[in-house]
């Protein structure tokens, strides 16, 4: 996109703002959407499936949602009811609104209601104080998840069901005037992590701020994402999952599919559609839950990248 | 530049200024900068040495106020809706700052 008018129109055109869930199935780099619940969607199973949730913002208390704990709990009930054979859950950051321990506590307890092992990366709201130590100690502890030093700073990798998962932190040490940022140390770690891996192994990258430039004036992108994507280019199936922008957006570039998830707390405006990216306050009565939701991802064996289904909390 | 970093609740701030104005105390001037729609307003402000600037977050989303140059002369705590941060600028100079959460948000204080 990068500010290109045609790219921006295309991105807006492929937004699924609300309504029924969609199954995204990408074959040969061409994404195809089918309605969630259709026979075609039902037949897309197989392989590893997992769930993505994002931007739960525990502690937020403004319009349009004075009770983000309630909607997060609804999201976990939806995950529990529809998880099927899902093996794990990813939370792509902004677990909390103000990095406060009680917010982390409640979020941790509610996430447990999904009944799935959950892996987290930080959003900028999670690392507001003490360089994020409270978040990292609870949500990416080295002792529970593995020994890599990066875990204490929110970046790590693991393998499950034949898929290589890479969690990245692009919300700290931001530069004035810039967007999200990974930094040289994390990029060096990523280079080492991917070195020697078979290009045939599916890779899922998850991070808070989009790793593609959705809207630069609002900082909806990552300054040094191109360096990370260059390291991923040789892989046959790469799926990049992000949050931060509180709406569903998709883009496919070569073998790489980008997808952003809805928030479980509040919607944000379409890029450039408001004076600022702040919460959409004037949601019509009864419409909030259509703008919140969860994402389910299935690895379709022999096809690439992965099939992604977004489901709103309500109609 | 070294000034006291004070984080004030809205009520405390309002109470402080008139209360401090006793005959023996000279109250330094205070200037307001609003944080609204993910922007500092005014984004550039010129003040005399000794002026205290008070930032108030009018957004539904937290922001902070962080000096851009190292070593950082000031850094606020995260400011939730309607929370304030005050800093007194004693030295002349140009002091760019930004929001470390939303790094596109930038401002500058010119002290002369």
CSV table of C-alpha atoms in Angstrom, one decimal:
chain,number,residue,atom,x,y,z
A,1,UNK,CA,0.0,0.0,0.0
A,2,UNK,CA,2.5,2.6,1.2
A,3,UNK,CA,0.2,5.5,0.6
A,4,UNK,CA,-0.5,4.4,-3.0
A,5,UNK,CA,-4.1,5.4,-3.8
A,6,UNK,CA,-4.8,2.3,-5.8
A,7,UNK,CA,-3.5,0.0,-3.1
A,8,UNK,CA,-5.5,1.9,-0.5
A,9,UNK,CA,-8.7,1.4,-2.4
A,10,UNK,CA,-7.9,-2.3,-2.9
A,11,UNK,CA,-7.3,-2.6,0.9
A,12,UNK,CA,-10.5,-0.9,1.8
A,13,UNK,CA,-12.3,-3.0,-0.7
A,14,UNK,CA,-11.2,-6.2,0.9
A,15,UNK,CA,-12.1,-5.1,4.4
A,16,UNK,CA,-14.7,-7.3,6.1
A,17,UNK,CA,-16.0,-4.7,8.6
A,18,UNK,CA,-18.8,-6.7,10.1
A,19,UNK,CA,-21.4,-9.3,9.4
A,20,UNK,CA,-21.1,-13.0,8.8
A,21,UNK,CA,-17.7,-14.7,9.3
A,22,UNK,CA,-15.7,-15.4,6.2
A,23,UNK,CA,-13.4,-18.3,5.4
A,24,UNK,CA,-10.3,-17.2,3.6
A,25,UNK,CA,-8.6,-19.9,1.6
A,26,UNK,CA,-5.6,-19.0,-0.4
A,27,UNK,CA,-4.5,-21.1,-3.3
A,28,UNK,CA,-1.5,-20.2,-5.5
A,29,UNK,CA,-1.5,-16.7,-3.9
A,30,UNK,CA,-5.1,-16.0,-4.8
A,31,UNK,CA,-7.4,-15.5,-1.8
A,32,UNK,CA,-11.0,-16.9,-2.1
A,33,UNK,CA,-13.7,-16.1,0.5
A,34,UNK,CA,-16.6,-18.3,1.4
A,35,UNK,CA,-19.3,-17.8,4.0
A,36,UNK,CA,-18.6,-19.3,7.4
A,37,UNK,CA,-20.9,-22.3,7.9
A,38,UNK,CA,-21.2,-23.1,4.2
A,39,UNK,CA,-20.4,-26.7,3.0
A,40,UNK,CA,-17.2,-25.4,1.3
A,41,UNK,CA,-16.0,-23.8,4.5
A,42,UNK,CA,-16.8,-26.9,6.5
A,43,UNK,CA,-14.7,-29.0,4.1
A,44,UNK,CA,-11.6,-26.9,4.6
A,45,UNK,CA,-10.5,-28.6,7.8
A,46,UNK,CA,-7.6,-30.8,8.4
A,47,UNK,CA,-4.1,-30.1,9.8
A,48,UNK,CA,-3.5,-27.8,12.7
A,49,UNK,CA,-6.2,-25.3,13.7
A,50,UNK,CA,-5.9,-22.5,16.2
A,51,UNK,CA,-7.6,-19.4,17.4
A,52,UNK,CA,-6.5,-15.7,17.4
A,53,UNK,CA,-7.9,-13.1,19.7
A,54,UNK,CA,-6.6,-9.6,20.1
A,55,UNK,CA,-6.9,-6.2,21.8
A,56,UNK,CA,-9.0,-7.2,24.8
A,57,UNK,CA,-8.1,-3.8,26.5
A,58,UNK,CA,-9.1,-4.9,30.0
A,59,UNK,CA,-9.4,-1.6,31.9
A,60,UNK,CA,-10.9,0.5,29.1
A,61,UNK,CA,-14.1,2.1,30.3
A,62,UNK,CA,-15.2,4.6,27.7
A,63,UNK,CA,-17.9,4.5,24.9
A,64,UNK,CA,-18.7,2.4,23.1
A,65,UNK,CA,-17.9,-0.4,25.6
A,66,UNK,CA,-17.9,0.2,29.4
A,67,UNK,CA,-17.4,-3.5,30.0
A,68,UNK,CA,-14.5,-5.0,28.0
A,69,UNK,CA,-14.2,-7.8,30.5
A,70,UNK,CA,-17.7,-8.8,29.6
A,71,UNK,CA,-17.1,-8.9,25.9
A,72,UNK,CA,-13.8,-10.7,26.4
A,73,UNK,CA,-15.7,-13.3,28.4
A,74,UNK,CA,-18.2,-13.6,25.5
A,75,UNK,CA,-15.3,-14.0,23.1
A,76,UNK,CA,-13.9,-16.8,25.2
A,77,UNK,CA,-17.3,-18.5,25.3
A,78,UNK,CA,-17.4,-18.3,21.5
A,79,UNK,CA,-13.9,-19.8,21.4
A,80,UNK,CA,-14.8,-22.6,23.7
A,81,UNK,CA,-18.0,-23.4,21.8
A,82,UNK,CA,-16.4,-23.3,18.4
A,83,UNK,CA,-12.9,-24.4,19.1
A,84,UNK,CA,-13.4,-27.9,17.6
A,85,UNK,CA,-10.0,-29.3,17.2
A,86,UNK,CA,-8.1,-26.1,17.7
A,87,UNK,CA,-4.8,-26.8,19.4
A,88,UNK,CA,-3.9,-23.4,20.8
A,89,UNK,CA,-4.8,-19.7,21.0
A,90,UNK,CA,-2.7,-16.7,20.1
A,91,UNK,CA,-3.3,-13.3,21.7
A,92,UNK,CA,-1.9,-10.5,19.6
A,93,UNK,CA,-1.5,-7.9,22.3
A,94,UNK,CA,-3.2,-5.0,24.1
A,95,UNK,CA,-4.3,-7.6,26.7
A,96,UNK,CA,-4.7,-4.6,29.0
A,97,UNK,CA,-5.5,-0.9,28.6
A,98,UNK,CA,-3.1,0.6,31.1
A,99,UNK,CA,-0.6,-2.2,32.0
A,100,UNK,CA,-2.1,-2.5,35.5
A,101,UNK,CA,-1.7,-5.8,37.4
A,102,UNK,CA,-5.5,-6.1,38.1
A,103,UNK,CA,-6.1,-5.8,34.4
A,104,UNK,CA,-3.5,-8.5,33.7
A,105,UNK,CA,-5.1,-10.6,36.4
A,106,UNK,CA,-8.6,-10.5,35.1
A,107,UNK,CA,-7.4,-11.0,31.5
A,108,UNK,CA,-5.5,-14.1,32.5
A,109,UNK,CA,-8.5,-15.6,34.3
A,110,UNK,CA,-10.9,-14.9,31.5
A,111,UNK,CA,-8.5,-16.3,28.9
A,112,UNK,CA,-8.5,-19.5,30.9
A,113,UNK,CA,-12.2,-20.0,30.2
A,114,UNK,CA,-11.3,-20.8,26.5
A,115,UNK,CA,-9.6,-24.0,27.6
A,116,UNK,CA,-6.7,-23.5,25.2
A,117,UNK,CA,-3.0,-23.1,25.7
A,118,UNK,CA,-2.4,-19.4,24.9
A,119,UNK,CA,0.6,-17.6,23.6
A,120,UNK,CA,0.9,-13.9,23.9
A,121,UNK,CA,2.8,-11.0,22.3
A,122,UNK,CA,2.7,-7.5,23.8
A,123,UNK,CA,0.7,-4.5,22.5
A,124,UNK,CA,1.8,-0.9,23.4
A,125,UNK,CA,-0.8,-0.8,26.1
A,126,UNK,CA,0.8,-3.7,27.9
A,127,UNK,CA,4.2,-2.2,28.3
A,128,UNK,CA,3.4,1.3,29.5
A,129,UNK,CA,5.4,1.0,32.8
A,130,UNK,CA,8.6,-0.6,33.9
A,131,UNK,CA,9.5,-1.5,30.3
A,132,UNK,CA,6.8,-4.1,30.3
A,133,UNK,CA,8.2,-6.3,33.0
A,134,UNK,CA,4.8,-7.0,34.5
A,135,UNK,CA,3.4,-8.2,31.2
A,136,UNK,CA,6.5,-10.3,30.3
A,137,UNK,CA,6.7,-12.0,33.7
A,138,UNK,CA,3.1,-13.2,33.4
A,139,UNK,CA,2.5,-13.7,29.7
A,140,UNK,CA,5.8,-14.7,28.2
A,141,UNK,CA,7.8,-16.2,31.1
A,142,UNK,CA,11.0,-18.0,30.1
A,143,UNK,CA,10.5,-20.7,32.7
A,144,UNK,CA,7.1,-21.8,31.5
A,145,UNK,CA,7.5,-21.5,27.8
A,146,UNK,CA,11.2,-22.1,27.1
A,147,UNK,CA,14.6,-20.7,27.7
A,148,UNK,CA,15.2,-18.2,24.9
A,149,UNK,CA,16.3,-14.8,26.3
A,150,UNK,CA,13.9,-13.0,23.9
A,151,UNK,CA,10.9,-14.3,25.8
A,152,UNK,CA,11.5,-11.9,28.6
A,153,UNK,CA,11.0,-9.2,26.0
A,154,UNK,CA,8.1,-10.7,24.1
A,155,UNK,CA,9.7,-12.5,21.2
A,156,UNK,CA,10.1,-16.2,20.8
A,157,UNK,CA,9.3,-19.2,18.6
A,158,UNK,CA,7.9,-22.7,18.9
A,159,UNK,CA,6.8,-25.6,16.8
A,160,UNK,CA,3.5,-27.2,17.0
A,161,UNK,CA,1.7,-29.6,14.6
A,162,UNK,CA,4.5,-29.1,12.0
A,163,UNK,CA,3.9,-25.3,12.0
A,164,UNK,CA,6.6,-22.9,13.1
A,165,UNK,CA,5.1,-20.1,15.2
A,166,UNK,CA,7.1,-16.9,15.6
A,167,UNK,CA,5.9,-14.2,18.1
A,168,UNK,CA,7.4,-10.7,17.7
A,169,UNK,CA,7.4,-7.5,19.7
A,170,UNK,CA,7.0,-4.4,17.6
A,171,UNK,CA,5.7,-2.0,20.2
A,172,UNK,CA,8.7,-0.9,22.2
A,173,UNK,CA,11.5,1.6,21.8
A,174,UNK,CA,9.6,3.4,19.0
A,175,UNK,CA,11.3,6.3,17.2
A,176,UNK,CA,9.7,9.8,17.3
A,177,UNK,CA,7.8,10.1,14.0
A,178,UNK,CA,8.0,6.4,13.3
A,179,UNK,CA,5.6,3.5,13.4
A,180,UNK,CA,6.0,0.0,15.0
A,181,UNK,CA,9.5,-1.2,15.3
A,182,UNK,CA,11.3,-4.6,15.7
A,183,UNK,CA,14.9,-3.4,16.1
A,184,UNK,CA,18.2,-4.9,15.2
A,185,UNK,CA,18.5,-7.3,18.1
A,186,UNK,CA,15.2,-8.9,17.4
A,187,UNK,CA,15.8,-9.1,13.7
A,188,UNK,CA,19.2,-10.8,14.3
A,189,UNK,CA,17.4,-13.3,16.5
A,190,UNK,CA,14.8,-13.9,13.8
A,191,UNK,CA,17.5,-14.5,11.2
A,192,UNK,CA,19.1,-17.2,13.5
A,193,UNK,CA,15.7,-18.7,14.3
A,194,UNK,CA,14.8,-19.2,10.6
A,195,UNK,CA,18.2,-20.2,9.4
A,196,UNK,CA,18.4,-23.9,8.4
A,197,UNK,CA,14.6,-24.4,8.5
A,198,UNK,CA,13.0,-26.2,5.5
A,199,UNK,CA,11.3,-23.8,3.2
A,200,UNK,CA,8.4,-26.2,3.1
A,201,UNK,CA,7.5,-25.7,6.7
A,202,UNK,CA,4.4,-23.4,7.2
A,203,UNK,CA,5.3,-20.4,9.2
A,204,UNK,CA,2.9,-18.3,11.3
A,205,UNK,CA,4.2,-14.9,12.5
A,206,UNK,CA,2.2,-13.1,15.1
A,207,UNK,CA,2.8,-9.5,16.4
A,208,UNK,CA,0.7,-6.6,17.6
A,209,UNK,CA,1.1,-3.8,15.1
A,210,UNK,CA,0.6,-4.8,11.4
A,211,UNK,CA,3.8,-5.9,9.7
A,212,UNK,CA,2.5,-4.2,6.5
A,213,UNK,CA,1.7,-0.6,6.1
A,214,UNK,CA,-2.1,-0.2,6.5
A,215,UNK,CA,-2.1,3.5,7.1
A,216,UNK,CA,1.2,5.4,7.7
A,217,UNK,CA,-0.4,8.7,9.0
A,218,UNK,CA,-1.9,6.7,11.9
A,219,UNK,CA,1.3,4.7,12.5
A,220,UNK,CA,-0.4,1.5,11.4
A,221,UNK,CA,2.7,-0.3,10.1
A,222,UNK,CA,6.1,-1.4,11.2
A,223,UNK,CA,9.2,0.6,10.1
A,224,UNK,CA,11.6,-2.3,9.7
A,225,UNK,CA,9.0,-5.0,8.7
A,226,UNK,CA,10.6,-5.3,5.3
A,227,UNK,CA,13.8,-6.8,6.9
A,228,UNK,CA,11.7,-9.5,8.7
A,229,UNK,CA,9.7,-10.3,5.6
A,230,UNK,CA,12.9,-10.6,3.5
A,231,UNK,CA,13.9,-13.4,5.9
A,232,UNK,CA,10.6,-15.1,5.4
A,233,UNK,CA,10.4,-14.8,1.6
A,234,UNK,CA,11.9,-18.3,0.9
A,235,UNK,CA,9.2,-20.1,2.8
A,236,UNK,CA,6.3,-21.5,0.8
A,237,UNK,CA,3.6,-20.7,3.3
A,238,UNK,CA,3.8,-17.6,5.6
A,239,UNK,CA,0.8,-16.3,7.5
A,240,UNK,CA,1.2,-13.0,9.4
A,241,UNK,CA,-1.4,-12.3,12.1
A,242,UNK,CA,-1.7,-8.9,13.7
A,243,UNK,CA,-4.1,-6.8,15.8
A,244,UNK,CA,-3.8,-3.1,16.8
A,245,UNK,CA,-6.2,-1.7,14.3
A,246,UNK,CA,-9.4,-3.3,15.7
A,247,UNK,CA,-10.8,-4.4,12.3
A,248,UNK,CA,-10.3,-7.2,9.8
A,249,UNK,CA,-8.0,-6.5,6.9
A,250,UNK,CA,-6.3,-8.8,4.5
A,251,UNK,CA,-3.5,-8.7,2.0
A,252,UNK,CA,-1.6,-11.3,0.0
A,253,UNK,CA,1.9,-10.7,-1.3
A,254,UNK,CA,3.6,-13.6,-3.0
A,255,UNK,CA,3.6,-16.5,-0.6
A,256,UNK,CA,2.7,-14.3,2.4
A,257,UNK,CA,-0.8,-13.7,3.6
A,258,UNK,CA,-1.4,-10.8,6.1
A,259,UNK,CA,-4.4,-10.7,8.3
A,260,UNK,CA,-5.5,-8.4,11.1
A,261,UNK,CA,-8.1,-9.4,13.7
A,262,UNK,CA,-10.9,-7.6,15.4
A,263,UNK,CA,-10.7,-6.4,19.0
A,264,UNK,CA,-12.8,-8.0,21.7
A,265,UNK,CA,-13.3,-4.5,23.2
A,266,UNK,CA,-14.0,-1.7,20.8
A,267,UNK,CA,-13.8,-0.9,17.0
A,268,UNK,CA,-11.6,1.7,15.5
A,269,UNK,CA,-12.3,3.6,12.3
A,270,UNK,CA,-11.4,2.6,8.8
A,271,UNK,CA,-8.0,4.1,7.8
A,272,UNK,CA,-8.4,7.8,7.3
A,273,UNK,CA,-12.2,7.7,7.9
A,274,UNK,CA,-12.0,9.8,11.1
A,275,UNK,CA,-9.9,12.6,12.6
A,276,UNK,CA,-7.9,10.0,14.6
A,277,UNK,CA,-7.7,6.3,15.2
A,278,UNK,CA,-9.4,6.6,18.5
A,279,UNK,CA,-12.3,4.3,19.4
A,280,UNK,CA,-15.5,4.5,17.4
A,281,UNK,CA,-17.8,6.0,20.0
A,282,UNK,CA,-21.1,6.3,18.1
A,283,UNK,CA,-21.8,2.6,17.4
A,284,UNK,CA,-25.5,2.2,16.7
A,285,UNK,CA,-27.4,0.5,19.6
A,286,UNK,CA,-27.1,-3.3,19.5
A,287,UNK,CA,-24.3,-3.2,16.9
A,288,UNK,CA,-21.2,-3.3,19.1
A,289,UNK,CA,-20.9,-7.1,19.0
A,290,UNK,CA,-20.9,-7.2,15.2
A,291,UNK,CA,-17.7,-5.1,15.3
A,292,UNK,CA,-15.9,-7.3,17.8
A,293,UNK,CA,-14.8,-10.9,17.3
A,294,UNK,CA,-12.3,-13.7,17.1
A,295,UNK,CA,-10.4,-15.4,14.4
A,296,UNK,CA,-9.9,-19.1,13.7
A,297,UNK,CA,-7.1,-20.3,11.6
A,298,UNK,CA,-6.8,-23.8,10.0
A,299,UNK,CA,-3.7,-25.1,8.2
A,300,UNK,CA,-5.0,-26.8,5.1
A,301,UNK,CA,-2.5,-29.6,4.3
A,302,UNK,CA,-1.0,-29.3,0.9
A,303,UNK,CA,-2.3,-25.8,0.3
A,304,UNK,CA,-0.8,-22.5,1.3
A,305,UNK,CA,-1.0,-20.3,3.2
A,306,UNK,CA,-3.6,-21.0,5.9
A,307,UNK,CA,-7.4,-20.7,5.9
A,308,UNK,CA,-8.6,-17.9,8.2
A,309,UNK,CA,-12.2,-17.4,9.5
A,310,UNK,CA,-13.3,-14.3,11.3
A,311,UNK,CA,-16.4,-14.5,13.5
A,312,UNK,CA,-18.0,-11.5,15.2
A,313,UNK,CA,-19.4,-11.8,18.7
A,314,UNK,CA,-22.9,-11.0,17.5
A,315,UNK,CA,-24.9,-10.0,14.5
B,1,UNK,CA,17.3,21.9,31.8
B,2,UNK,CA,16.1,20.5,35.1
B,3,UNK,CA,12.6,21.0,36.3
B,4,UNK,CA,10.5,19.2,38.7
B,5,UNK,CA,8.4,16.4,37.2
B,6,UNK,CA,4.9,16.5,38.7
B,7,UNK,CA,2.0,14.4,37.8
B,8,UNK,CA,-1.2,16.1,38.9
B,9,UNK,CA,-4.7,14.8,39.2
B,10,UNK,CA,-7.2,17.3,37.6
B,11,UNK,CA,-8.5,18.4,41.0
B,12,UNK,CA,-5.1,18.8,42.6
B,13,UNK,CA,-3.9,20.9,39.7
B,14,UNK,CA,-6.8,23.3,39.9
B,15,UNK,CA,-6.4,23.6,43.7
B,16,UNK,CA,-2.6,24.2,43.5
B,17,UNK,CA,-2.3,27.3,41.4
B,18,UNK,CA,-4.5,29.8,43.5
B,19,UNK,CA,-3.4,28.2,46.8
B,20,UNK,CA,0.2,28.8,46.0
B,21,UNK,CA,-0.3,32.5,45.3
B,22,UNK,CA,0.6,33.8,48.7
B,23,UNK,CA,2.3,37.3,48.9
B,24,UNK,CA,5.8,35.7,49.5
B,25,UNK,CA,5.6,33.2,46.6
B,26,UNK,CA,5.9,34.1,42.9
B,27,UNK,CA,3.8,31.6,40.9
B,28,UNK,CA,5.6,30.7,37.7
B,29,UNK,CA,3.4,31.0,34.6
B,30,UNK,CA,1.7,27.8,33.4
B,31,UNK,CA,0.7,27.1,29.9
B,32,UNK,CA,-1.7,24.4,28.7
B,33,UNK,CA,-1.2,21.9,25.9
B,34,UNK,CA,-4.1,19.6,25.0
B,35,UNK,CA,-3.7,16.1,23.7
B,36,UNK,CA,-6.7,15.4,21.5
B,37,UNK,CA,-7.3,13.3,18.4
B,38,UNK,CA,-3.9,11.8,18.7
B,39,UNK,CA,-2.1,15.2,18.4
B,40,UNK,CA,-0.5,17.7,20.7
B,41,UNK,CA,-2.1,21.1,20.5
B,42,UNK,CA,-0.4,23.4,19.9
B,43,UNK,CA,2.2,21.1,18.4
B,44,UNK,CA,4.9,23.8,18.8
B,45,UNK,CA,4.8,26.3,21.6
B,46,UNK,CA,7.3,29.0,22.7
B,47,UNK,CA,7.5,30.0,26.3
B,48,UNK,CA,9.8,32.0,28.6
B,49,UNK,CA,12.2,30.3,30.9
B,50,UNK,CA,10.6,29.2,34.2
B,51,UNK,CA,7.3,28.4,32.5
B,52,UNK,CA,5.4,25.2,33.5
B,53,UNK,CA,3.7,23.4,30.7
B,54,UNK,CA,0.7,21.3,31.6
B,55,UNK,CA,-0.4,18.6,29.2
B,56,UNK,CA,-3.9,17.2,29.5
B,57,UNK,CA,-5.1,14.0,27.7
B,58,UNK,CA,-8.5,14.6,26.2
B,59,UNK,CA,-8.6,11.3,24.3
B,60,UNK,CA,-10.2,8.0,25.2
B,61,UNK,CA,-6.8,6.4,24.7
B,62,UNK,CA,-3.8,6.8,27.0
B,63,UNK,CA,-0.9,8.8,25.8
B,64,UNK,CA,2.4,10.0,27.3
B,65,UNK,CA,4.8,12.9,26.9
B,66,UNK,CA,8.4,11.9,26.4
B,67,UNK,CA,11.4,14.1,25.5
B,68,UNK,CA,12.9,13.0,22.2
B,69,UNK,CA,16.5,13.9,22.8
B,70,UNK,CA,18.9,11.9,25.0
B,71,UNK,CA,19.3,12.1,27.8
B,72,UNK,CA,15.6,12.5,28.3
B,73,UNK,CA,14.8,15.6,30.3
B,74,UNK,CA,11.2,14.5,31.0
B,75,UNK,CA,9.0,11.5,30.6
B,76,UNK,CA,5.5,11.4,31.9
B,77,UNK,CA,3.7,8.4,33.3
B,78,UNK,CA,1.0,7.1,30.9
B,79,UNK,CA,-1.9,9.6,31.0
B,80,UNK,CA,-5.4,8.2,31.0
B,81,UNK,CA,-8.4,10.3,29.9
B,82,UNK,CA,-8.3,13.7,31.6
B,83,UNK,CA,-5.0,13.0,33.4
B,84,UNK,CA,-2.3,15.7,33.4
B,85,UNK,CA,1.5,16.0,33.4
B,86,UNK,CA,3.4,19.2,34.3
B,87,UNK,CA,7.0,20.1,33.7
B,88,UNK,CA,8.8,23.4,34.3
B,89,UNK,CA,11.2,24.5,31.6
B,90,UNK,CA,14.0,26.5,33.2
B,91,UNK,CA,16.6,26.5,30.5
B,92,UNK,CA,16.5,28.1,27.0
B,93,UNK,CA,16.5,25.7,24.1
B,94,UNK,CA,14.4,23.6,21.8
B,95,UNK,CA,12.9,20.5,23.3
B,96,UNK,CA,11.2,18.1,20.9
B,97,UNK,CA,9.0,15.4,22.4
B,98,UNK,CA,6.6,12.7,21.4
B,99,UNK,CA,4.1,10.0,22.6
B,100,UNK,CA,6.0,6.8,23.1
B,101,UNK,CA,2.8,4.8,22.5
B,102,UNK,CA,1.9,6.5,19.3
B,103,UNK,CA,5.2,7.7,18.0
B,104,UNK,CA,3.7,9.7,15.1
B,105,UNK,CA,2.5,12.2,17.7
B,106,UNK,CA,5.2,14.9,18.0
B,107,UNK,CA,5.5,18.3,19.6
B,108,UNK,CA,8.2,20.8,20.5
B,109,UNK,CA,8.7,23.3,23.3
B,110,UNK,CA,10.9,26.3,22.5
B,111,UNK,CA,12.2,28.1,25.6
B,112,UNK,CA,13.6,31.6,24.9
